[in-house]
Amino acid sequence: MPFLLKLAETTGWAVFAVVIFYGCLRLFDTLDPIDYRAEIRDGNLAAGVIMAAMVIAIAAIIIAVLLSPA
């Protein structure tokens, strides 16, 4: 039974992290006036680098929060 409890807890935190990650990316898209997705489709390398940096930064923050002791 402890295995199933840990599995459910891990799944719950993973879903929570994905929801927070998606929300942060949507917030960034809303607050920044540049449409990065269209720029990336047009081949703008700088827009791709900025979005990659945002993804890495948001992921690092979420991982740090989830791994911090309660």
JSON list of N, CA, C and O in Angstrom, two decimals, residues 1 3 5-7 10 14 17 19-20 22 24-25 28 38 41-42 51 55 59 63 65:
[
{"chain": "A", "resi": 1, "resn": "MET", "atom": "N", "xyz": [0.80, -1.21, 0.00]},
{"chain": "A", "resi": 1, "resn": "MET", "atom": "CA", "xyz": [0.00, 0.00, 0.00]},
{"chain": "A", "resi": 1, "resn": "MET", "atom": "C", "xyz": [0.85, 1.28, 0.00]},
{"chain": "A", "resi": 1, "resn": "MET", "atom": "O", "xyz": [0.46, 2.24, -0.65]},
{"chain": "A", "resi": 3, "resn": "PHE", "atom": "N", "xyz": [3.51, 1.83, -1.57]},
{"chain": "A", "resi": 3, "resn": "PHE", "atom": "CA", "xyz": [3.95, 2.07, -2.94]},
{"chain": "A", "resi": 3, "resn": "PHE", "atom": "C", "xyz": [2.88, 2.80, -3.74]},
{"chain": "A", "resi": 3, "resn": "PHE", "atom": "O", "xyz": [3.16, 3.76, -4.47]},
{"chain": "A", "resi": 5, "resn": "LEU", "atom": "N", "xyz": [0.49, 4.66, -2.58]},
{"chain": "A", "resi": 5, "resn": "LEU", "atom": "CA", "xyz": [0.34, 6.01, -2.04]},
{"chain": "A", "resi": 5, "resn": "LEU", "atom": "C", "xyz": [1.43, 6.94, -2.60]},
{"chain": "A", "resi": 5, "resn": "LEU", "atom": "O", "xyz": [1.14, 8.07, -3.00]},
{"chain": "A", "resi": 6, "resn": "LYS", "atom": "N", "xyz": [2.66, 6.45, -2.63]},
{"chain": "A", "resi": 6, "resn": "LYS", "atom": "CA", "xyz": [3.76, 7.25, -3.18]},
{"chain": "A", "resi": 6, "resn": "LYS", "atom": "C", "xyz": [3.57, 7.48, -4.68]},
{"chain": "A", "resi": 6, "resn": "LYS", "atom": "O", "xyz": [3.86, 8.57, -5.18]},
{"chain": "A", "resi": 7, "resn": "LEU", "atom": "N", "xyz": [3.07, 6.48, -5.38]},
{"chain": "A", "resi": 7, "resn": "LEU", "atom": "CA", "xyz": [2.81, 6.62, -6.81]},
{"chain": "A", "resi": 7, "resn": "LEU", "atom": "C", "xyz": [1.74, 7.68, -7.07]},
{"chain": "A", "resi": 7, "resn": "LEU", "atom": "O", "xyz": [1.89, 8.53, -7.96]},
{"chain": "A", "resi": 10, "resn": "THR", "atom": "N", "xyz": [3.27, 11.15, -6.28]},
{"chain": "A", "resi": 10, "resn": "THR", "atom": "CA", "xyz": [4.18, 11.58, -7.34]},
{"chain": "A", "resi": 10, "resn": "THR", "atom": "C", "xyz": [3.42, 12.01, -8.59]},
{"chain": "A", "resi": 10, "resn": "THR", "atom": "O", "xyz": [3.74, 13.03, -9.21]},
{"chain": "A", "resi": 14, "resn": "ALA", "atom": "N", "xyz": [3.34, 15.75, -10.20]},
{"chain": "A", "resi": 14, "resn": "ALA", "atom": "CA", "xyz": [3.74, 15.92, -11.60]},
{"chain": "A", "resi": 14, "resn": "ALA", "atom": "C", "xyz": [2.66, 16.67, -12.38]},
{"chain": "A", "resi": 14, "resn": "ALA", "atom": "O", "xyz": [2.96, 17.58, -13.17]},
{"chain": "A", "resi": 17, "resn": "ALA", "atom": "N", "xyz": [2.80, 20.28, -11.36]},
{"chain": "A", "resi": 17, "resn": "ALA", "atom": "CA", "xyz": [3.93, 20.97, -11.98]},
{"chain": "A", "resi": 17, "resn": "ALA", "atom": "C", "xyz": [3.64, 21.31, -13.44]},
{"chain": "A", "resi": 17, "resn": "ALA", "atom": "O", "xyz": [3.97, 22.41, -13.91]},
{"chain": "A", "resi": 19, "resn": "VAL", "atom": "N", "xyz": [0.69, 21.81, -14.81]},
{"chain": "A", "resi": 19, "resn": "VAL", "atom": "CA", "xyz": [-0.31, 22.88, -14.84]},
{"chain": "A", "resi": 19, "resn": "VAL", "atom": "C", "xyz": [0.33, 24.23, -14.53]},
{"chain": "A", "resi": 19, "resn": "VAL", "atom": "O", "xyz": [0.07, 25.23, -15.21]},
{"chain": "A", "resi": 20, "resn": "ILE", "atom": "N", "xyz": [1.18, 24.27, -13.53]},
{"chain": "A", "resi": 20, "resn": "ILE", "atom": "CA", "xyz": [1.88, 25.52, -13.19]},
{"chain": "A", "resi": 20, "resn": "ILE", "atom": "C", "xyz": [2.79, 25.95, -14.34]},
{"chain": "A", "resi": 20, "resn": "ILE", "atom": "O", "xyz": [2.84, 27.14, -14.69]},
{"chain": "A", "resi": 22, "resn": "TYR", "atom": "N", "xyz": [2.48, 25.27, -17.56]},
{"chain": "A", "resi": 22, "resn": "TYR", "atom": "CA", "xyz": [1.65, 25.77, -18.65]},
{"chain": "A", "resi": 22, "resn": "TYR", "atom": "C", "xyz": [1.11, 27.17, -18.33]},
{"chain": "A", "resi": 22, "resn": "TYR", "atom": "O", "xyz": [1.11, 28.05, -19.18]},
{"chain": "A", "resi": 24, "resn": "CYS", "atom": "N", "xyz": [2.44, 29.42, -16.37]},
{"chain": "A", "resi": 24, "resn": "CYS", "atom": "CA", "xyz": [3.53, 30.40, -16.45]},
{"chain": "A", "resi": 24, "resn": "CYS", "atom": "C", "xyz": [3.84, 30.78, -17.90]},
{"chain": "A", "resi": 24, "resn": "CYS", "atom": "O", "xyz": [4.07, 31.95, -18.21]},
{"chain": "A", "resi": 25, "resn": "LEU", "atom": "N", "xyz": [3.86, 29.79, -18.79]},
{"chain": "A", "resi": 25, "resn": "LEU", "atom": "CA", "xyz": [4.11, 30.10, -20.20]},
{"chain": "A", "resi": 25, "resn": "LEU", "atom": "C", "xyz": [2.99, 30.94, -20.80]},
{"chain": "A", "resi": 25, "resn": "LEU", "atom": "O", "xyz": [3.24, 31.86, -21.58]},
{"chain": "A", "resi": 28, "resn": "PHE", "atom": "N", "xyz": [3.44, 34.47, -19.53]},
{"chain": "A", "resi": 28, "resn": "PHE", "atom": "CA", "xyz": [4.52, 35.13, -20.28]},
{"chain": "A", "resi": 28, "resn": "PHE", "atom": "C", "xyz": [4.02, 35.57, -21.65]},
{"chain": "A", "resi": 28, "resn": "PHE", "atom": "O", "xyz": [4.31, 36.68, -22.09]},
{"chain": "A", "resi": 38, "resn": "ALA", "atom": "N", "xyz": [4.75, 32.83, -33.56]},
{"chain": "A", "resi": 38, "resn": "ALA", "atom": "CA", "xyz": [4.77, 33.24, -34.96]},
{"chain": "A", "resi": 38, "resn": "ALA", "atom": "C", "xyz": [6.19, 33.57, -35.40]},
{"chain": "A", "resi": 38, "resn": "ALA", "atom": "O", "xyz": [6.59, 33.25, -36.53]},
{"chain": "A", "resi": 41, "resn": "ARG", "atom": "N", "xyz": [8.01, 30.34, -36.01]},
{"chain": "A", "resi": 41, "resn": "ARG", "atom": "CA", "xyz": [7.57, 29.75, -37.27]},
{"chain": "A", "resi": 41, "resn": "ARG", "atom": "C", "xyz": [8.20, 30.45, -38.47]},
{"chain": "A", "resi": 41, "resn": "ARG", "atom": "O", "xyz": [8.46, 29.83, -39.50]},
{"chain": "A", "resi": 42, "resn": "ASP", "atom": "N", "xyz": [8.45, 31.78, -38.33]},
{"chain": "A", "resi": 42, "resn": "ASP", "atom": "CA", "xyz": [9.07, 32.53, -39.41]},
{"chain": "A", "resi": 42, "resn": "ASP", "atom": "C", "xyz": [10.58, 32.33, -39.47]},
{"chain": "A", "resi": 42, "resn": "ASP", "atom": "O", "xyz": [11.24, 32.87, -40.36]},
{"chain": "A", "resi": 51, "resn": "MET", "atom": "N", "xyz": [12.49, 31.86, -25.94]},
{"chain": "A", "resi": 51, "resn": "MET", "atom": "CA", "xyz": [11.50, 30.89, -25.45]},
{"chain": "A", "resi": 51, "resn": "MET", "atom": "C", "xyz": [12.18, 29.71, -24.77]},
{"chain": "A", "resi": 51, "resn": "MET", "atom": "O", "xyz": [11.70, 29.21, -23.75]},
{"chain": "A", "resi": 55, "resn": "VAL", "atom": "N", "xyz": [11.57, 28.54, -20.91]},
{"chain": "A", "resi": 55, "resn": "VAL", "atom": "CA", "xyz": [11.19, 27.17, -20.54]},
{"chain": "A", "resi": 55, "resn": "VAL", "atom": "C", "xyz": [12.15, 26.61, -19.49]},
{"chain": "A", "resi": 55, "resn": "VAL", "atom": "O", "xyz": [11.73, 26.03, -18.49]},
{"chain": "A", "resi": 59, "resn": "ALA", "atom": "N", "xyz": [11.09, 25.86, -15.61]},
{"chain": "A", "resi": 59, "resn": "ALA", "atom": "CA", "xyz": [11.28, 24.48, -15.15]},
{"chain": "A", "resi": 59, "resn": "ALA", "atom": "C", "xyz": [12.20, 24.43, -13.94]},
{"chain": "A", "resi": 59, "resn": "ALA", "atom": "O", "xyz": [11.95, 23.68, -12.98]},
{"chain": "A", "resi": 63, "resn": "ILE", "atom": "N", "xyz": [11.07, 22.99, -10.31]},
{"chain": "A", "resi": 63, "resn": "ILE", "atom": "CA", "xyz": [11.81, 21.88, -9.70]},
{"chain": "A", "resi": 63, "resn": "ILE", "atom": "C", "xyz": [12.34, 22.28, -8.33]},
{"chain": "A", "resi": 63, "resn": "ILE", "atom": "O", "xyz": [12.27, 21.50, -7.38]},
{"chain": "A", "resi": 65, "resn": "VAL", "atom": "N", "xyz": [11.13, 24.46, -6.26]},
{"chain": "A", "resi": 65, "resn": "VAL", "atom": "CA", "xyz": [10.01, 24.54, -5.31]},
{"chain": "A", "resi": 65, "resn": "VAL", "atom": "C", "xyz": [9.53, 23.16, -4.91]},
{"chain": "A", "resi": 65, "resn": "VAL", "atom": "O", "xyz": [9.27, 22.88, -3.73]}
]
